[in-house]
Amino acid sequence: MAEPVRAKEGPYHVDLEGGRTYFWCACGRSRKQPFCDGSHTEAGMDPLMFTPEEAEDAAALCGCKATGDPPFCDHSQPWCNAH
């Protein structure tokens, strides 16, 4: 299995609809970041499916793929604190 690619140094701020299912790109190869476009098949990784219970404006979804709380940015990486 390949390692994730850092798509961005910092989070993607996106509006999420409550009750809607999303697929967060865990491999970093998607061209539709932070969401999956199927590129993971070549990387041997799977996206993370999640469904927020409530709507969330400007949710911080991890761009570097090193979060300990996927799909959300946990600000554990030095570059995340600048965003």
XYZ file of C-alpha atoms in Angstrom:
83
model
C 0.000 0.000 0.000
C 1.298 3.454 -0.907
C 1.755 6.295 1.545
C -0.642 9.265 1.395
C 0.458 12.318 -0.571
C 0.279 15.696 1.161
C -2.274 17.482 -1.045
C -2.060 20.766 0.869
C -0.217 22.189 3.864
C -3.242 23.097 5.915
C -6.946 22.348 5.973
C -9.582 22.749 3.290
C -12.445 24.861 4.628
C -15.700 23.488 3.226
C -19.400 23.772 4.031
C -20.930 20.415 4.946
C -24.610 19.488 4.830
C -26.047 17.580 7.770
C -27.173 14.054 6.858
C -25.247 14.001 3.570
C -22.588 11.329 3.045
C -19.138 12.458 1.914
C -16.009 10.572 0.904
C -12.832 12.273 2.157
C -9.717 11.609 0.089
C -7.272 9.750 2.346
C -4.612 9.150 -0.316
C -4.040 12.783 -1.341
C -4.201 11.990 -5.057
C -7.728 13.218 -5.819
C -8.114 16.170 -8.164
C -11.297 17.107 -6.264
C -9.686 17.693 -2.853
C -10.614 17.244 -0.127
C -13.058 14.738 -1.560
C -12.446 11.450 -3.357
C -12.465 11.162 -7.154
C -11.464 7.483 -7.350
C -7.704 8.073 -7.668
C -7.132 5.896 -4.593
C -7.536 2.706 -6.623
C -4.007 3.102 -8.006
C -2.648 3.896 -4.535
C -4.271 0.905 -2.847
C -6.018 3.097 -0.283
C -9.670 3.732 0.509
C -11.450 7.039 1.108
C -13.089 7.745 4.442
C -16.879 7.828 4.323
C -18.482 10.210 6.813
C -21.907 11.751 7.377
C -22.116 14.850 9.579
C -25.192 14.861 11.796
C -25.565 18.638 11.483
C -24.554 21.211 8.885
C -21.170 22.803 9.450
C -19.925 25.980 7.789
C -16.225 26.126 6.908
C -15.377 22.723 8.381
C -11.601 22.209 8.424
C -10.927 18.989 6.503
C -7.332 17.777 6.563
C -5.255 18.519 3.482
C -1.947 16.954 4.536
C -3.487 13.536 5.333
C -1.503 13.307 8.604
C -4.379 14.070 10.966
C -5.143 11.917 13.963
C -8.844 12.784 13.619
C -9.778 12.070 9.981
C -11.350 13.669 8.046
C -10.886 16.757 10.205
C -7.664 18.711 10.600
C -6.320 18.250 14.139
C -3.681 20.991 13.714
C -0.966 18.554 14.845
C 1.389 19.437 11.998
C 3.504 22.623 12.140
C 2.136 24.002 8.866
C -1.493 23.618 9.974
C -1.221 26.282 12.650
C -0.598 28.919 9.991
C -3.982 28.228 8.346
